[in-house]
Amino acid sequence: MSEQHTAVVRPSGRYAAAGATAVAHPNIALVKYWGKRDEELVLPRTDSLSMTLDIFPTTTHVRLDAAARRDEVTLGGVPATGEALRRIVAFLDLVRDRAGLSVRAVVDTENTVPTGAGLASSASGFAALAAAAAAAYGLGPDATALSRLARRGSGSASRSVFGGFAVWHAGAGTGAGADAGSYAEPVPAGDLDPALVIAVVDAGPKAVSSREAMRRTVATSPLYGPWAASSKDDLVAMRAALLRADLDTVGEIAERNALGMHATMLAARPAVRYLAPATLMVLDSVLRLRRDGIAAYATMDAGPNVKVLCRRADADRVAAVVRGAAPRATVHIARPGPGVRLLNAGGR
Ligand code: 2P0
């Protein structure tokens, strides 16, 4: 296993008084997670598979404060409130429950990815929080246990525990007994040299959260069942294509899986539509690239931004074409990145 796949999680046995700092990167799913079978435990309906990026890290510091009456959370230096705070405190409660401790925490998070724009800030966010909080409270999970723990914060965070490509197993069943079966692990890939050209066409927060959108889709979309069934086949074919480093097949599967996921949302009642005019302009440019013989394949998440999978050698050309198609977009080039890393467990 390459170093890229290694999640560094040091066991400590007792809580680290000075706290712990962890860094995690977002991941982009090539076979999507869309739909839960258990909201409380964040158990998905289907397996998913992603590539962790080497850009947009989240850095999170967690320090225990015996004198504090409640958790103090800042996001980019600004005190967290509302739903963001509620989710982080609920996650810390879970960690405290496992550690048998009640002491409150001071959490500082620096995100470099635009929050809430379908660029998976919750994946890097909860992966970093899980690693830092587990270390600060002395849990010492192995990488699999850390992936299960991160899942409880946000499903996609389970995959950001690992670098390179990762599969998140849905597992089976519901309730507490099903928790153990749902975790991510690295996926072996052949000699691929991929890049993801990320076109941020709108960095603003989305109108409908992915949590609400997936709930509505599962509950009301007549296309959800067929997509979930075809996603199972996509995952098997994707793993095989990755192993033989077949970028064209990886891209074809990723694009159809993403378009299918958006079709399920469009058929939800009421419809959820994340795709914007600029999204379609970029999708057209991807078709033109393919017509010109460049392997380029698009995927979109819970937002209007487009990620274009291509060979590393083609990334600059793909980025230039995408910029031409959406002149107001900000374009980034990402490559496979590392798993979550604990920077320290005893002081900043
Ligand atoms: C994914 N997305 O596989 C899919 C594709 C968005 C579209 O995972 O409710 O923030 O916290 O488990 O992980 C976004 O969902 O949702 C997501 P929760 P999460 O990347």
Coordinates of N, CA, C and O in Angstrom, one line a residue, residues 12-118:
S12 N -3.3 7.0 22.0 CA -2.7 7.6 23.1 C -3.2 7.1 24.5 O -2.5 7.1 25.4
G13 N -4.4 6.5 24.5 CA -4.8 5.8 25.7 C -5.4 6.8 26.7 O -6.4 6.5 27.4
R14 N -4.9 8.0 26.8 CA -5.6 9.0 27.7 C -5.6 10.3 27.0 O -4.9 10.5 26.0
Y15 N -6.4 11.2 27.5 CA -6.6 12.4 26.6 C -5.4 13.3 26.7 O -4.7 13.4 27.6
A16 N -5.2 14.0 25.5 CA -4.1 14.9 25.3 C -4.5 16.2 25.8 O -5.3 16.9 25.2
A17 N -3.9 16.7 26.9 CA -4.3 17.9 27.6 C -4.1 19.1 26.6 O -5.0 20.0 26.6
A18 N -3.1 19.1 25.8 CA -2.9 20.3 25.0 C -3.6 20.2 23.7 O -3.6 21.1 22.9
G19 N -4.3 19.1 23.4 CA -5.1 19.0 22.2 C -4.4 18.3 21.1 O -3.3 17.8 21.2
A20 N -5.1 18.3 19.9 CA -4.5 17.7 18.8 C -5.0 18.4 17.5 O -6.0 19.0 17.5
T21 N -4.1 18.4 16.5 CA -4.4 19.0 15.2 C -4.4 18.0 14.1 O -3.5 17.2 14.0
A22 N -5.4 18.0 13.2 CA -5.4 17.1 12.1 C -5.7 17.9 10.8 O -6.4 18.9 10.8
V23 N -5.2 17.3 9.7 CA -5.4 17.9 8.4 C -6.1 16.8 7.5 O -5.6 15.7 7.5
A24 N -7.1 17.2 6.8 CA -7.8 16.3 5.8 C -8.1 17.0 4.6 O -8.3 18.2 4.6
H25 N -8.2 16.3 3.5 CA -8.6 16.8 2.2 C -10.0 16.4 1.7 O -10.4 15.3 2.1
P26 N -10.6 17.2 0.9 CA -11.9 16.7 0.3 C -11.7 15.5 -0.6 O -10.6 15.2 -1.1
N27 N -12.8 14.9 -0.9 CA -12.8 13.8 -1.9 C -13.9 14.1 -2.9 O -14.9 14.7 -2.5
I28 N -13.7 13.6 -4.1 CA -14.8 13.7 -5.1 C -15.2 12.3 -5.5 O -14.4 11.5 -5.9
A29 N -16.5 12.0 -5.4 CA -17.0 10.6 -5.6 C -17.1 10.4 -7.1 O -17.6 11.3 -7.9
L30 N -16.6 9.3 -7.6 CA -16.7 8.8 -9.0 C -17.9 7.9 -9.1 O -18.5 7.8 -10.2
V31 N -18.2 7.2 -8.0 CA -19.5 6.5 -7.9 C -20.1 7.1 -6.7 O -19.5 7.1 -5.6
K32 N -21.3 7.8 -6.8 CA -21.8 8.7 -5.8 C -22.5 8.0 -4.6 O -23.1 6.9 -4.8
Y33 N -22.4 8.7 -3.5 CA -23.2 8.4 -2.3 C -24.4 9.3 -2.4 O -24.3 10.5 -2.4
W34 N -25.6 8.7 -2.5 CA -26.8 9.6 -2.6 C -28.0 8.8 -2.0 O -28.6 7.9 -2.6
G35 N -28.3 9.0 -0.7 CA -29.4 8.3 -0.1 C -28.9 7.5 1.1 O -28.0 6.8 1.1
K36 N -29.6 7.8 2.3 CA -29.3 7.0 3.5 C -30.4 6.0 3.8 O -31.5 6.2 3.4
R37 N -30.0 4.9 4.5 CA -31.0 4.0 5.0 C -31.2 4.2 6.5 O -32.1 3.6 7.0
D38 N -30.2 4.9 7.1 CA -30.4 5.2 8.5 C -29.8 6.6 8.7 O -28.6 6.8 8.6
E39 N -30.7 7.5 9.1 CA -30.2 8.9 9.2 C -29.3 9.1 10.4 O -28.3 9.8 10.4
E40 N -29.7 8.5 11.5 CA -29.0 8.7 12.8 C -27.6 8.2 12.7 O -26.6 8.8 13.1
L41 N -27.4 7.0 12.1 CA -26.0 6.4 12.1 C -25.3 6.7 10.8 O -24.2 6.3 10.6
V42 N -26.0 7.5 9.9 CA -25.4 7.8 8.6 C -25.0 6.6 7.8 O -23.8 6.4 7.5
L43 N -25.9 5.7 7.6 CA -25.7 4.5 6.9 C -26.3 4.7 5.5 O -27.4 5.0 5.3
P44 N -25.4 4.5 4.4 CA -25.9 4.8 3.1 C -26.7 3.6 2.5 O -26.6 2.5 3.0
R45 N -27.4 3.9 1.4 CA -28.1 2.8 0.7 C -27.2 2.1 -0.3 O -27.5 1.0 -0.7
T46 N -26.1 2.8 -0.8 CA -25.2 2.1 -1.8 C -23.8 2.4 -1.4 O -23.5 3.3 -0.7
D47 N -22.9 1.5 -1.9 CA -21.5 1.8 -1.8 C -21.1 3.0 -2.7 O -21.8 3.3 -3.7
S48 N -20.0 3.6 -2.3 CA -19.5 4.8 -3.2 C -18.0 4.7 -3.3 O -17.4 4.0 -2.5
L49 N -17.5 5.4 -4.3 CA -16.0 5.3 -4.5 C -15.5 6.7 -4.9 O -16.2 7.4 -5.7
S50 N -14.4 7.1 -4.3 CA -14.0 8.5 -4.5 C -12.5 8.6 -4.7 O -11.7 7.7 -4.5
M51 N -12.1 9.8 -5.2 CA -10.7 10.2 -5.2 C -10.5 11.4 -4.2 O -11.2 12.4 -4.3
T52 N -9.5 11.2 -3.3 CA -9.2 12.3 -2.4 C -8.3 13.2 -3.1 O -7.4 12.8 -3.9
L53 N -8.5 14.5 -2.9 CA -7.7 15.6 -3.6 C -6.5 16.0 -2.9 O -6.3 15.8 -1.7
D54 N -5.6 16.7 -3.6 CA -4.4 17.2 -3.0 C -4.5 18.7 -2.7 O -3.5 19.4 -2.4
I55 N -5.7 19.3 -2.9 CA -5.9 20.7 -2.7 C -7.1 20.9 -1.7 O -7.8 19.9 -1.4
F56 N -7.3 22.1 -1.2 CA -8.4 22.5 -0.3 C -8.4 21.8 1.0 O -9.4 21.2 1.5
P57 N -7.2 21.7 1.7 CA -7.2 21.0 3.0 C -8.0 21.7 4.1 O -8.2 23.0 4.0
T58 N -8.5 21.0 5.0 CA -9.1 21.5 6.3 C -8.2 21.2 7.4 O -7.7 20.0 7.5
T59 N -7.9 22.2 8.2 CA -7.0 21.9 9.4 C -7.9 22.2 10.7 O -8.5 23.3 10.8
T60 N -7.9 21.2 11.6 CA -8.7 21.4 12.8 C -8.0 21.1 14.0 O -7.2 20.1 14.1
H61 N -8.1 22.0 15.0 CA -7.4 21.8 16.3 C -8.5 21.6 17.3 O -9.5 22.3 17.4
V62 N -8.3 20.5 18.1 CA -9.3 20.3 19.2 C -8.5 20.2 20.6 O -7.5 19.5 20.7
R63 N -9.0 21.0 21.5 CA -8.3 21.1 22.8 C -9.4 21.0 23.9 O -10.5 21.6 23.7
L64 N -9.2 20.2 24.9 CA -10.2 20.0 25.9 C -10.0 21.1 27.0 O -8.9 21.6 27.2
D65 N -11.1 21.5 27.5 CA -11.1 22.7 28.4 C -12.0 22.3 29.6 O -13.2 22.4 29.6
A66 N -11.4 21.9 30.7 CA -12.1 21.4 31.9 C -13.0 22.5 32.5 O -14.0 22.2 33.2
A67 N -12.7 23.7 32.2 CA -13.4 24.8 32.8 C -14.6 25.2 32.0 O -15.5 26.0 32.4
A68 N -14.7 24.8 30.7 CA -15.7 25.3 29.8 C -17.1 24.6 30.1 O -17.1 23.4 30.4
R69 N -18.1 25.3 30.0 CA -19.5 24.7 30.2 C -20.1 24.2 29.0 O -21.0 23.4 29.0
R70 N -19.6 24.7 27.8 CA -20.1 24.2 26.5 C -19.0 24.2 25.5 O -17.9 24.8 25.8
D71 N -19.1 23.5 24.4 CA -18.1 23.4 23.4 C -18.0 24.8 22.7 O -19.1 25.4 22.5
E72 N -16.8 25.2 22.4 CA -16.6 26.5 21.7 C -16.1 26.1 20.3 O -15.0 25.5 20.2
V73 N -16.7 26.5 19.3 CA -16.3 26.1 17.9 C -16.2 27.3 17.1 O -17.1 28.2 17.0
T74 N -15.0 27.5 16.4 CA -14.8 28.6 15.5 C -14.5 28.0 14.1 O -13.7 27.0 14.0
L75 N -15.1 28.5 13.1 CA -14.9 28.1 11.7 C -14.2 29.3 11.0 O -14.9 30.3 10.8
G76 N -13.0 29.2 10.6 CA -12.2 30.3 10.0 C -12.2 31.5 10.9 O -12.4 32.6 10.4
G77 N -12.1 31.3 12.2 CA -12.0 32.4 13.2 C -13.4 32.9 13.6 O -13.5 33.8 14.5
V78 N -14.5 32.5 13.0 CA -15.8 33.0 13.3 C -16.6 31.9 14.1 O -16.6 30.8 13.7
P79 N -17.2 32.4 15.2 CA -17.9 31.4 16.1 C -19.0 30.7 15.3 O -19.7 31.3 14.5
A80 N -19.0 29.4 15.4 CA -20.0 28.6 14.6 C -21.4 28.7 15.3 O -21.4 28.8 16.6
T81 N -22.5 28.7 14.6 CA -23.8 28.8 15.1 C -24.7 27.9 14.4 O -24.3 27.2 13.4
G82 N -25.9 27.8 14.8 CA -27.0 27.1 14.0 C -26.7 25.6 13.8 O -26.1 24.9 14.6
E83 N -27.0 25.2 12.6 CA -26.9 23.8 12.2 C -25.5 23.3 12.2 O -25.2 22.2 12.6
A84 N -24.5 24.2 11.8 CA -23.1 23.8 11.7 C -22.6 23.4 13.2 O -22.0 22.4 13.4
L85 N -23.0 24.3 14.1 CA -22.6 24.1 15.5 C -23.3 22.8 16.1 O -22.6 22.0 16.7
R86 N -24.6 22.7 15.8 CA -25.3 21.6 16.3 C -24.7 20.2 15.8 O -24.5 19.3 16.6
R87 N -24.3 20.2 14.6 CA -23.7 18.9 14.0 C -22.3 18.6 14.7 O -22.0 17.5 15.0
I88 N -21.5 19.7 14.9 CA -20.2 19.5 15.5 C -20.3 19.1 17.0 O -19.7 18.2 17.4
V89 N -21.2 19.7 17.7 CA -21.4 19.4 19.1 C -22.0 17.9 19.2 O -21.5 17.2 20.1
A90 N -22.9 17.6 18.3 CA -23.4 16.2 18.4 C -22.3 15.2 18.1 O -22.2 14.1 18.7
F91 N -21.4 15.6 17.2 CA -20.3 14.7 16.9 C -19.3 14.6 18.1 O -18.9 13.5 18.5
L92 N -19.1 15.7 18.8 CA -18.2 15.7 20.0 C -18.9 14.9 21.1 O -18.2 14.1 21.9
D93 N -20.2 14.9 21.2 CA -20.9 14.1 22.2 C -20.7 12.6 22.0 O -20.5 11.9 22.9
L94 N -20.7 12.3 20.7 CA -20.4 10.9 20.3 C -19.0 10.4 20.8 O -18.8 9.4 21.4
V95 N -18.0 11.3 20.5 CA -16.6 11.0 20.9 C -16.5 10.9 22.4 O -15.9 10.0 23.0
R96 N -17.2 11.9 23.1 CA -17.1 11.9 24.6 C -17.8 10.6 25.1 O -17.2 10.0 26.1
D97 N -18.9 10.2 24.5 CA -19.5 9.0 25.0 C -18.6 7.8 24.9 O -18.5 7.0 25.8
R98 N -17.9 7.7 23.8 CA -17.0 6.6 23.6 C -15.8 6.7 24.5 O -15.2 5.7 24.9
A99 N -15.3 7.9 24.8 CA -14.2 8.1 25.7 C -14.5 8.0 27.2 O -13.6 7.9 28.0
G100 N -15.8 8.1 27.5 CA -16.2 8.1 28.9 C -15.8 9.4 29.6 O -15.5 9.4 30.8
L101 N -15.8 10.4 28.8 CA -15.4 11.7 29.4 C -16.6 12.7 29.1 O -17.3 12.6 28.2
S102 N -16.7 13.8 30.0 CA -17.7 14.8 29.8 C -17.1 16.1 29.5 O -17.8 17.1 29.2
V103 N -15.8 16.2 29.6 CA -15.1 17.5 29.4 C -15.4 18.1 28.0 O -15.4 17.4 27.0
R104 N -15.6 19.5 28.0 CA -16.0 20.2 26.8 C -14.7 20.5 26.0 O -13.6 20.4 26.5
A105 N -14.9 20.9 24.7 CA -13.7 21.1 23.8 C -13.8 22.5 23.2 O -14.8 23.1 23.1
V106 N -12.6 23.0 22.8 CA -12.4 24.2 22.0 C -12.0 23.7 20.7 O -10.9 23.0 20.6
V107 N -12.8 24.0 19.6 CA -12.5 23.5 18.3 C -12.2 24.7 17.3 O -13.0 25.6 17.3
D108 N -11.1 24.7 16.7 CA -10.8 25.7 15.7 C -10.6 25.0 14.3 O -9.8 24.1 14.2
T109 N -11.3 25.5 13.3 CA -11.2 24.9 12.0 C -10.9 25.9 10.9 O -11.5 27.0 10.9
E110 N -9.9 25.6 10.1 CA -9.6 26.4 8.9 C -9.9 25.6 7.7 O -9.3 24.6 7.4
N111 N -10.9 26.1 6.9 CA -11.3 25.5 5.7 C -10.7 26.2 4.5 O -10.8 27.5 4.5
T112 N -10.1 25.6 3.5 CA -9.6 26.3 2.4 C -10.5 26.0 1.1 O -10.3 26.6 0.1
V113 N -11.6 25.2 1.3 CA -12.5 25.0 0.3 C -13.7 25.8 0.5 O -14.1 26.0 1.6
P114 N -14.3 26.4 -0.6 CA -15.6 27.1 -0.4 C -16.6 26.3 0.3 O -17.0 25.2 -0.2
T115 N -17.1 26.7 1.4 CA -18.0 25.9 2.2 C -19.4 25.9 1.5 O -19.9 26.9 1.0
G116 N -20.0 24.7 1.6 CA -21.4 24.6 1.1 C -21.7 24.7 -0.4 O -22.8 24.9 -0.8
A117 N -20.6 24.5 -1.2 CA -20.8 24.7 -2.6 C -20.7 23.4 -3.4 O -20.4 23.4 -4.6
G118 N -21.0 22.3 -2.7 CA -20.9 21.0 -3.4 C -19.4 20.6 -3.7 O -19.1 19.9 -4.7

